């Protein structure tokens, strides 16, 4: 039931087709066609639906012209479930409907069987930074409801310091319980998803505030997990 579309750059990890089954969608494709006017700087981001609820989401688009600052915020890398390096977007915007630099993403490996799905992808959007930084992400889906997400940020120059941040975006109606490097996410119906940081580095897990757009022209505040 899991499927990869290598030309489009999407991998869909699925435990089944029922309303309670789990689905993770991984984005490892191009920014968009031509000027990529509808593209977002979201390489290697993912969305996760489980137990009948979208736990980890894409916040949406909001609007193209109501507020240009919010237009940029919703299409930024920070508005997606992927890493931000040195506060920069992976792709560089030219104006509100085009980009001057496109991050190039590719699927390095995809495999799927009845017990396990595996995808390995990378993008080059941060090669323009000092040290030529790259981001590689491996996702393992141990069916039906365990995901292991392994990220590697690499610089060619170990003497250059970088800052890395990732927000995991949630719906406004998602409840969050934090305990150290663990979080329990709870849907309105009581379904839960446990998030645990396994990295040996000094990553901190905290709660942040983000935006959410349920439809065009609509915007509200929503929680996010911050690494």
CSV table of N, CA, C and O in Angstrom, one decimal, residues 81-176:
chain,number,residue,atom,x,y,z
A,81,UNK,N,7.9,21.0,8.4
A,81,UNK,CA,8.5,20.0,9.4
A,81,UNK,C,9.9,19.6,8.8
A,81,UNK,O,10.1,18.4,8.5
A,82,UNK,N,10.8,20.5,8.8
A,82,UNK,CA,12.2,20.2,8.3
A,82,UNK,C,13.1,21.2,8.9
A,82,UNK,O,12.7,22.2,9.5
A,83,UNK,N,14.4,21.0,8.7
A,83,UNK,CA,15.4,21.8,9.5
A,83,UNK,C,15.7,23.1,8.8
A,83,UNK,O,15.9,23.2,7.6
A,84,UNK,N,15.9,24.2,9.6
A,84,UNK,CA,16.3,25.5,9.2
A,84,UNK,C,17.7,25.7,9.7
A,84,UNK,O,18.0,25.4,10.9
A,85,UNK,N,18.6,26.1,8.8
A,85,UNK,CA,20.0,26.3,9.2
A,85,UNK,C,20.3,27.8,9.1
A,85,UNK,O,20.0,28.5,8.1
A,86,UNK,N,20.9,28.3,10.2
A,86,UNK,CA,21.3,29.8,10.3
A,86,UNK,C,20.1,30.7,10.0
A,86,UNK,O,20.3,31.8,9.5
A,87,UNK,N,18.9,30.3,10.3
A,87,UNK,CA,17.7,31.1,10.1
A,87,UNK,C,17.4,31.4,8.7
A,87,UNK,O,16.5,32.2,8.4
A,88,UNK,N,18.0,30.6,7.7
A,88,UNK,CA,17.8,30.8,6.3
A,88,UNK,C,16.8,29.8,5.7
A,88,UNK,O,16.7,28.7,6.2
A,89,UNK,N,16.0,30.3,4.7
A,89,UNK,CA,15.2,29.3,3.9
A,89,UNK,C,16.1,28.5,3.0
A,89,UNK,O,17.2,29.0,2.5
A,90,UNK,N,15.7,27.3,2.7
A,90,UNK,CA,16.4,26.4,1.8
A,90,UNK,C,16.5,27.0,0.4
A,90,UNK,O,17.5,27.0,-0.3
A,91,UNK,N,15.3,27.6,-0.1
A,91,UNK,CA,15.3,28.3,-1.4
A,91,UNK,C,15.1,29.8,-1.1
A,91,UNK,O,14.5,30.2,-0.1
A,92,UNK,N,15.6,30.6,-2.0
A,92,UNK,CA,15.6,32.0,-1.8
A,92,UNK,C,14.6,32.7,-2.7
A,92,UNK,O,14.6,32.5,-3.9
A,93,UNK,N,13.7,33.4,-2.1
A,93,UNK,CA,12.6,34.0,-2.8
A,93,UNK,C,13.0,35.3,-3.6
A,93,UNK,O,13.9,36.0,-3.1
A,94,UNK,N,12.5,35.4,-4.8
A,94,UNK,CA,12.8,36.6,-5.6
A,94,UNK,C,11.7,37.6,-5.3
A,94,UNK,O,11.9,38.8,-5.1
A,95,UNK,N,10.4,37.2,-5.4
A,95,UNK,CA,9.3,38.0,-5.0
A,95,UNK,C,8.2,37.1,-4.5
A,95,UNK,O,8.5,35.9,-4.2
A,96,UNK,N,7.0,37.6,-4.3
A,96,UNK,CA,6.0,36.7,-3.7
A,96,UNK,C,5.5,35.6,-4.5
A,96,UNK,O,4.8,34.7,-4.0
A,97,UNK,N,5.8,35.5,-5.8
A,97,UNK,CA,5.4,34.4,-6.7
A,97,UNK,C,6.5,33.8,-7.5
A,97,UNK,O,6.3,33.1,-8.5
A,98,UNK,N,7.8,34.0,-7.0
A,98,UNK,CA,8.9,33.3,-7.7
A,98,UNK,C,10.1,33.2,-6.8
A,98,UNK,O,10.1,33.8,-5.7
A,99,UNK,N,11.1,32.4,-7.2
A,99,UNK,CA,12.3,32.2,-6.4
A,99,UNK,C,13.5,32.4,-7.2
A,99,UNK,O,13.6,32.0,-8.4
A,100,UNK,N,14.5,32.9,-6.6
A,100,UNK,CA,15.8,33.2,-7.3
A,100,UNK,C,16.8,32.0,-7.1
A,100,UNK,O,17.7,31.8,-7.9
A,101,UNK,N,16.6,31.2,-6.1
A,101,UNK,CA,17.4,30.0,-5.9
A,101,UNK,C,16.5,28.8,-5.5
A,101,UNK,O,15.7,29.0,-4.5
A,102,UNK,N,16.6,27.7,-6.2
A,102,UNK,CA,15.8,26.5,-5.9
A,102,UNK,C,16.6,25.5,-5.3
A,102,UNK,O,17.6,25.0,-5.8
A,103,UNK,N,16.3,25.0,-4.1
A,103,UNK,CA,16.9,23.9,-3.5
A,103,UNK,C,16.6,22.6,-4.3
A,103,UNK,O,15.5,22.4,-4.8
A,104,UNK,N,17.6,21.8,-4.5
A,104,UNK,CA,17.4,20.6,-5.3
A,104,UNK,C,17.4,19.4,-4.4
A,104,UNK,O,18.3,19.2,-3.6
A,105,UNK,N,16.3,18.7,-4.4
A,105,UNK,CA,16.1,17.5,-3.5
A,105,UNK,C,16.1,16.2,-4.3
A,105,UNK,O,15.7,16.3,-5.5
A,106,UNK,N,16.5,15.1,-3.8
A,106,UNK,CA,16.5,13.9,-4.5
A,106,UNK,C,16.3,12.7,-3.5
A,106,UNK,O,16.7,12.8,-2.3
A,107,UNK,N,15.7,11.7,-4.0
A,107,UNK,CA,15.5,10.4,-3.2
A,107,UNK,C,16.7,9.5,-3.5
A,107,UNK,O,17.0,9.2,-4.6
A,108,UNK,N,17.4,9.2,-2.5
A,108,UNK,CA,18.6,8.4,-2.6
A,108,UNK,C,18.2,6.9,-2.6
A,108,UNK,O,18.9,6.1,-3.2
A,109,UNK,N,17.2,6.6,-1.8
A,109,UNK,CA,16.8,5.2,-1.7
A,109,UNK,C,15.3,5.1,-1.2
A,109,UNK,O,14.8,5.9,-0.5
A,110,UNK,N,14.6,4.1,-1.8
A,110,UNK,CA,13.2,3.8,-1.4
A,110,UNK,C,13.0,2.3,-1.4
A,110,UNK,O,13.4,1.7,-2.4
A,111,UNK,N,12.5,1.8,-0.3
A,111,UNK,CA,12.1,0.4,-0.3
A,111,UNK,C,10.9,0.2,0.6
A,111,UNK,O,10.6,1.0,1.5
A,112,UNK,N,10.1,-0.9,0.3
A,112,UNK,CA,8.9,-1.1,1.0
A,112,UNK,C,8.5,-2.5,1.0
A,112,UNK,O,8.6,-3.2,0.0
A,113,UNK,N,8.1,-3.0,2.2
A,113,UNK,CA,7.5,-4.4,2.2
A,113,UNK,C,6.4,-4.4,3.3
A,113,UNK,O,6.0,-3.3,3.7
A,114,UNK,N,5.9,-5.5,3.6
A,114,UNK,CA,4.8,-5.6,4.5
A,114,UNK,C,5.1,-5.2,5.9
A,114,UNK,O,4.1,-4.8,6.7
A,115,UNK,N,6.3,-5.1,6.3
A,115,UNK,CA,6.7,-4.8,7.7
A,115,UNK,C,7.4,-3.5,7.8
A,115,UNK,O,7.3,-2.8,8.9
A,116,UNK,N,8.1,-3.0,6.8
A,116,UNK,CA,8.9,-1.8,6.9
A,116,UNK,C,9.0,-1.0,5.6
A,116,UNK,O,9.1,-1.6,4.5
A,117,UNK,N,8.9,0.3,5.8
A,117,UNK,CA,9.2,1.2,4.7
A,117,UNK,C,10.4,2.0,5.0
A,117,UNK,O,10.7,2.3,6.2
A,118,UNK,N,11.2,2.3,4.0
A,118,UNK,CA,12.4,3.1,4.2
A,118,UNK,C,12.6,4.1,3.1
A,118,UNK,O,12.5,3.7,1.9
A,119,UNK,N,12.8,5.4,3.4
A,119,UNK,CA,13.2,6.4,2.4
A,119,UNK,C,14.4,7.2,2.9
A,119,UNK,O,14.5,7.5,4.1
A,120,UNK,N,15.2,7.5,2.0
A,120,UNK,CA,16.5,8.3,2.3
A,120,UNK,C,16.5,9.4,1.2
A,120,UNK,O,16.6,9.1,0.0
A,121,UNK,N,16.5,10.7,1.7
A,121,UNK,CA,16.6,11.8,0.8
A,121,UNK,C,17.5,12.9,1.3
A,121,UNK,O,17.9,12.9,2.4
A,122,UNK,N,17.9,13.8,0.4
A,122,UNK,CA,18.7,14.9,0.7
A,122,UNK,C,18.4,16.1,-0.2
A,122,UNK,O,17.8,16.0,-1.2
A,123,UNK,N,18.8,17.3,0.3
A,123,UNK,CA,18.7,18.5,-0.5
A,123,UNK,C,20.0,19.3,-0.4
A,123,UNK,O,20.7,19.2,0.6
A,124,UNK,N,20.2,20.2,-1.4
A,124,UNK,CA,21.4,21.0,-1.4
A,124,UNK,C,21.2,22.5,-1.2
A,124,UNK,O,22.0,23.3,-1.4
A,125,UNK,N,20.0,22.9,-0.6
A,125,UNK,CA,19.6,24.3,-0.5
A,125,UNK,C,20.6,25.1,0.4
A,125,UNK,O,20.6,26.3,0.3
A,126,UNK,N,21.3,24.4,1.3
A,126,UNK,CA,22.2,25.1,2.2
A,126,UNK,C,23.7,25.0,1.8
A,126,UNK,O,24.5,25.4,2.6
A,127,UNK,N,23.9,24.5,0.7
A,127,UNK,CA,25.3,24.5,0.2
A,127,UNK,C,25.9,25.9,0.0
A,127,UNK,O,27.1,26.1,-0.1
A,128,UNK,N,25.0,26.9,-0.1
A,128,UNK,CA,25.4,28.3,-0.3
A,128,UNK,C,26.0,28.9,1.0
A,128,UNK,O,26.6,29.9,1.0
A,129,UNK,N,25.7,28.2,2.1
A,129,UNK,CA,26.2,28.7,3.4
A,129,UNK,C,27.7,28.4,3.6
A,129,UNK,O,28.2,27.5,3.0
A,130,UNK,N,28.4,29.1,4.5
A,130,UNK,CA,29.8,28.8,4.8
A,130,UNK,C,29.9,27.4,5.3
A,130,UNK,O,29.1,26.9,6.1
A,131,UNK,N,30.8,26.6,4.7
A,131,UNK,CA,31.0,25.2,5.0
A,131,UNK,C,30.2,24.3,4.2
A,131,UNK,O,30.3,23.1,4.3
A,132,UNK,N,29.4,24.8,3.3
A,132,UNK,CA,28.7,24.0,2.3
A,132,UNK,C,27.8,23.0,3.0
A,132,UNK,O,28.1,21.8,2.9
A,133,UNK,N,26.8,23.4,3.7
A,133,UNK,CA,25.9,22.5,4.6
A,133,UNK,C,25.0,21.7,3.7
A,133,UNK,O,24.3,22.2,2.8
A,134,UNK,N,24.8,20.4,4.0
A,134,UNK,CA,23.8,19.6,3.4
A,134,UNK,C,22.9,19.0,4.5
A,134,UNK,O,23.3,18.8,5.6
A,135,UNK,N,21.7,18.7,4.1
A,135,UNK,CA,20.7,18.0,5.0
A,135,UNK,C,20.3,16.7,4.3
A,135,UNK,O,19.9,16.7,3.2
A,136,UNK,N,20.4,15.6,5.1
A,136,UNK,CA,20.0,14.3,4.7
A,136,UNK,C,19.0,13.8,5.7
A,136,UNK,O,19.3,13.9,6.9
A,137,UNK,N,17.9,13.2,5.2
A,137,UNK,CA,16.9,12.6,6.2
A,137,UNK,C,16.5,11.2,5.7
A,137,UNK,O,16.2,11.0,4.6
A,138,UNK,N,16.6,10.3,6.7
A,138,UNK,CA,16.1,8.9,6.6
A,138,UNK,C,14.9,8.7,7.4
A,138,UNK,O,14.9,9.1,8.6
A,139,UNK,N,13.9,8.1,6.9
A,139,UNK,CA,12.6,7.8,7.6
A,139,UNK,C,12.4,6.3,7.5
A,139,UNK,O,12.3,5.8,6.4
A,140,UNK,N,12.3,5.7,8.6
A,140,UNK,CA,11.9,4.3,8.7
A,140,UNK,C,10.5,4.2,9.3
A,140,UNK,O,10.2,4.8,10.4
A,141,UNK,N,9.6,3.5,8.6
A,141,UNK,CA,8.3,3.2,9.1
A,141,UNK,C,8.1,1.7,9.5
A,141,UNK,O,8.1,0.9,8.6
A,142,UNK,N,8.1,1.5,10.8
A,142,UNK,CA,7.9,0.1,11.3
A,142,UNK,C,6.4,0.0,11.5
A,142,UNK,O,5.8,0.5,12.4
A,143,UNK,N,5.8,-0.8,10.6
A,143,UNK,CA,4.3,-0.8,10.5
A,143,UNK,C,3.8,-1.6,11.7
A,143,UNK,O,4.4,-2.5,12.2
A,144,UNK,N,2.6,-1.1,12.3
A,144,UNK,CA,1.8,-0.1,11.7
A,144,UNK,C,1.9,1.3,12.3
A,144,UNK,O,1.3,2.3,11.8
A,145,UNK,N,2.7,1.6,13.3
A,145,UNK,CA,2.6,2.9,14.0
A,145,UNK,C,3.9,3.4,14.7
A,145,UNK,O,3.8,4.1,15.7
A,146,UNK,N,5.0,3.0,14.2
A,146,UNK,CA,6.3,3.5,14.7
A,146,UNK,C,7.1,4.1,13.6
A,146,UNK,O,7.3,3.5,12.5
A,147,UNK,N,7.6,5.4,13.8
A,147,UNK,CA,8.4,6.0,12.8
A,147,UNK,C,9.7,6.4,13.5
A,147,UNK,O,9.7,7.0,14.6
A,148,UNK,N,10.8,6.2,12.8
A,148,UNK,CA,12.1,6.6,13.2
A,148,UNK,C,12.7,7.6,12.1
A,148,UNK,O,12.8,7.2,11.0
A,149,UNK,N,12.9,8.9,12.6
A,149,UNK,CA,13.3,9.9,11.6
A,149,UNK,C,14.8,10.3,12.0
A,149,UNK,O,15.0,10.8,13.1
A,150,UNK,N,15.7,10.0,11.1
A,150,UNK,CA,17.1,10.3,11.3
A,150,UNK,C,17.6,11.4,10.4
A,150,UNK,O,17.5,11.4,9.2
A,151,UNK,N,18.1,12.5,11.0
A,151,UNK,CA,18.6,13.7,10.3
A,151,UNK,C,20.1,13.8,10.4
A,151,UNK,O,20.6,13.6,11.5
A,152,UNK,N,20.7,14.2,9.4
A,152,UNK,CA,22.1,14.5,9.4
A,152,UNK,C,22.4,15.8,8.7
A,152,UNK,O,22.1,16.0,7.5
A,153,UNK,N,22.9,16.8,9.4
A,153,UNK,CA,23.3,18.1,8.9
A,153,UNK,C,24.9,18.1,8.8
A,153,UNK,O,25.5,17.9,9.9
A,154,UNK,N,25.4,18.2,7.7
A,154,UNK,CA,26.9,18.1,7.5
A,154,UNK,C,27.5,19.4,6.9
A,154,UNK,O,26.9,19.9,6.0
A,155,UNK,N,28.6,19.8,7.5
A,155,UNK,CA,29.4,20.9,7.0
A,155,UNK,C,30.8,20.4,6.6
A,155,UNK,O,31.3,19.6,7.3
A,156,UNK,N,31.3,21.0,5.5
A,156,UNK,CA,32.7,20.6,5.1
A,156,UNK,C,33.8,21.2,6.0
A,156,UNK,O,34.9,20.8,6.0
A,157,UNK,N,33.4,22.2,6.8
A,157,UNK,CA,34.3,22.9,7.7
A,157,UNK,C,33.8,22.8,9.1
A,157,UNK,O,32.9,23.5,9.5
A,158,UNK,N,34.5,21.9,9.9
A,158,UNK,CA,34.0,21.7,11.3
A,158,UNK,C,34.3,22.9,12.2
A,158,UNK,O,33.7,23.0,13.3
A,159,UNK,N,35.1,23.9,11.7
A,159,UNK,CA,35.4,25.1,12.6
A,159,UNK,C,34.3,26.2,12.4
A,159,UNK,O,34.4,27.1,13.2
A,160,UNK,N,33.4,26.0,11.5
A,160,UNK,CA,32.4,27.0,11.3
A,160,UNK,C,31.1,26.6,12.1
A,160,UNK,O,30.6,25.5,11.9
A,161,UNK,N,30.7,27.4,13.0
A,161,UNK,CA,29.5,27.1,13.8
A,161,UNK,C,28.2,27.4,13.1
A,161,UNK,O,28.2,28.4,12.3
A,162,UNK,N,27.2,26.6,13.2
A,162,UNK,CA,25.9,26.9,12.6
A,162,UNK,C,24.8,26.7,13.7
A,162,UNK,O,25.0,25.9,14.7
A,163,UNK,N,23.7,27.3,13.4
A,163,UNK,CA,22.5,27.1,14.3
A,163,UNK,C,21.5,26.4,13.5
A,163,UNK,O,21.2,26.7,12.3
A,164,UNK,N,20.8,25.4,14.1
A,164,UNK,CA,19.8,24.6,13.4
A,164,UNK,C,18.5,24.6,14.3
A,164,UNK,O,18.6,24.5,15.5
A,165,UNK,N,17.4,24.7,13.6
A,165,UNK,CA,16.1,24.7,14.3
A,165,UNK,C,15.1,24.0,13.4
A,165,UNK,O,15.1,24.1,12.2
A,166,UNK,N,14.2,23.2,14.1
A,166,UNK,CA,13.1,22.6,13.4
A,166,UNK,C,11.8,22.7,14.2
A,166,UNK,O,11.8,22.5,15.4
A,167,UNK,N,10.7,23.1,13.6
A,167,UNK,CA,9.4,23.1,14.2
A,167,UNK,C,8.6,22.0,13.6
A,167,UNK,O,8.6,21.7,12.4
A,168,UNK,N,7.9,21.3,14.5
A,168,UNK,CA,7.0,20.2,14.1
A,168,UNK,C,5.6,20.9,14.4
A,168,UNK,O,5.2,21.1,15.5
A,169,UNK,N,4.9,21.1,13.3
A,169,UNK,CA,3.7,21.9,13.3
A,169,UNK,C,2.4,21.1,13.7
A,169,UNK,O,2.3,20.0,13.2
A,170,UNK,N,1.6,21.7,14.5
A,170,UNK,CA,0.4,21.0,15.0
A,170,UNK,C,-0.8,21.8,14.7
A,170,UNK,O,-0.8,23.0,14.5
A,171,UNK,N,-2.0,21.2,14.7
A,171,UNK,CA,-3.3,21.9,14.6
A,171,UNK,C,-3.6,22.6,15.9
A,171,UNK,O,-3.1,22.3,17.0
A,172,UNK,N,-4.4,23.7,15.8
A,172,UNK,CA,-4.8,24.4,17.0
A,172,UNK,C,-5.5,23.6,18.0
A,172,UNK,O,-5.4,23.9,19.2
A,173,UNK,N,-6.2,22.5,17.6
A,173,UNK,CA,-6.9,21.7,18.6
A,173,UNK,C,-6.1,20.5,19.2
A,173,UNK,O,-6.6,19.7,19.9
A,174,UNK,N,-4.8,20.5,18.9
A,174,UNK,CA,-3.9,19.4,19.4
A,174,UNK,C,-3.4,19.8,20.8
A,174,UNK,O,-2.8,20.9,20.9
A,175,UNK,N,-3.5,19.0,21.7
A,175,UNK,CA,-3.0,19.2,23.1
A,175,UNK,C,-1.6,18.6,23.2
A,175,UNK,O,-1.4,17.6,22.7
A,176,UNK,N,-0.8,19.3,24.0
A,176,UNK,CA,0.6,18.9,24.1
A,176,UNK,C,1.0,18.8,25.5
A,176,UNK,O,0.8,19.7,26.3
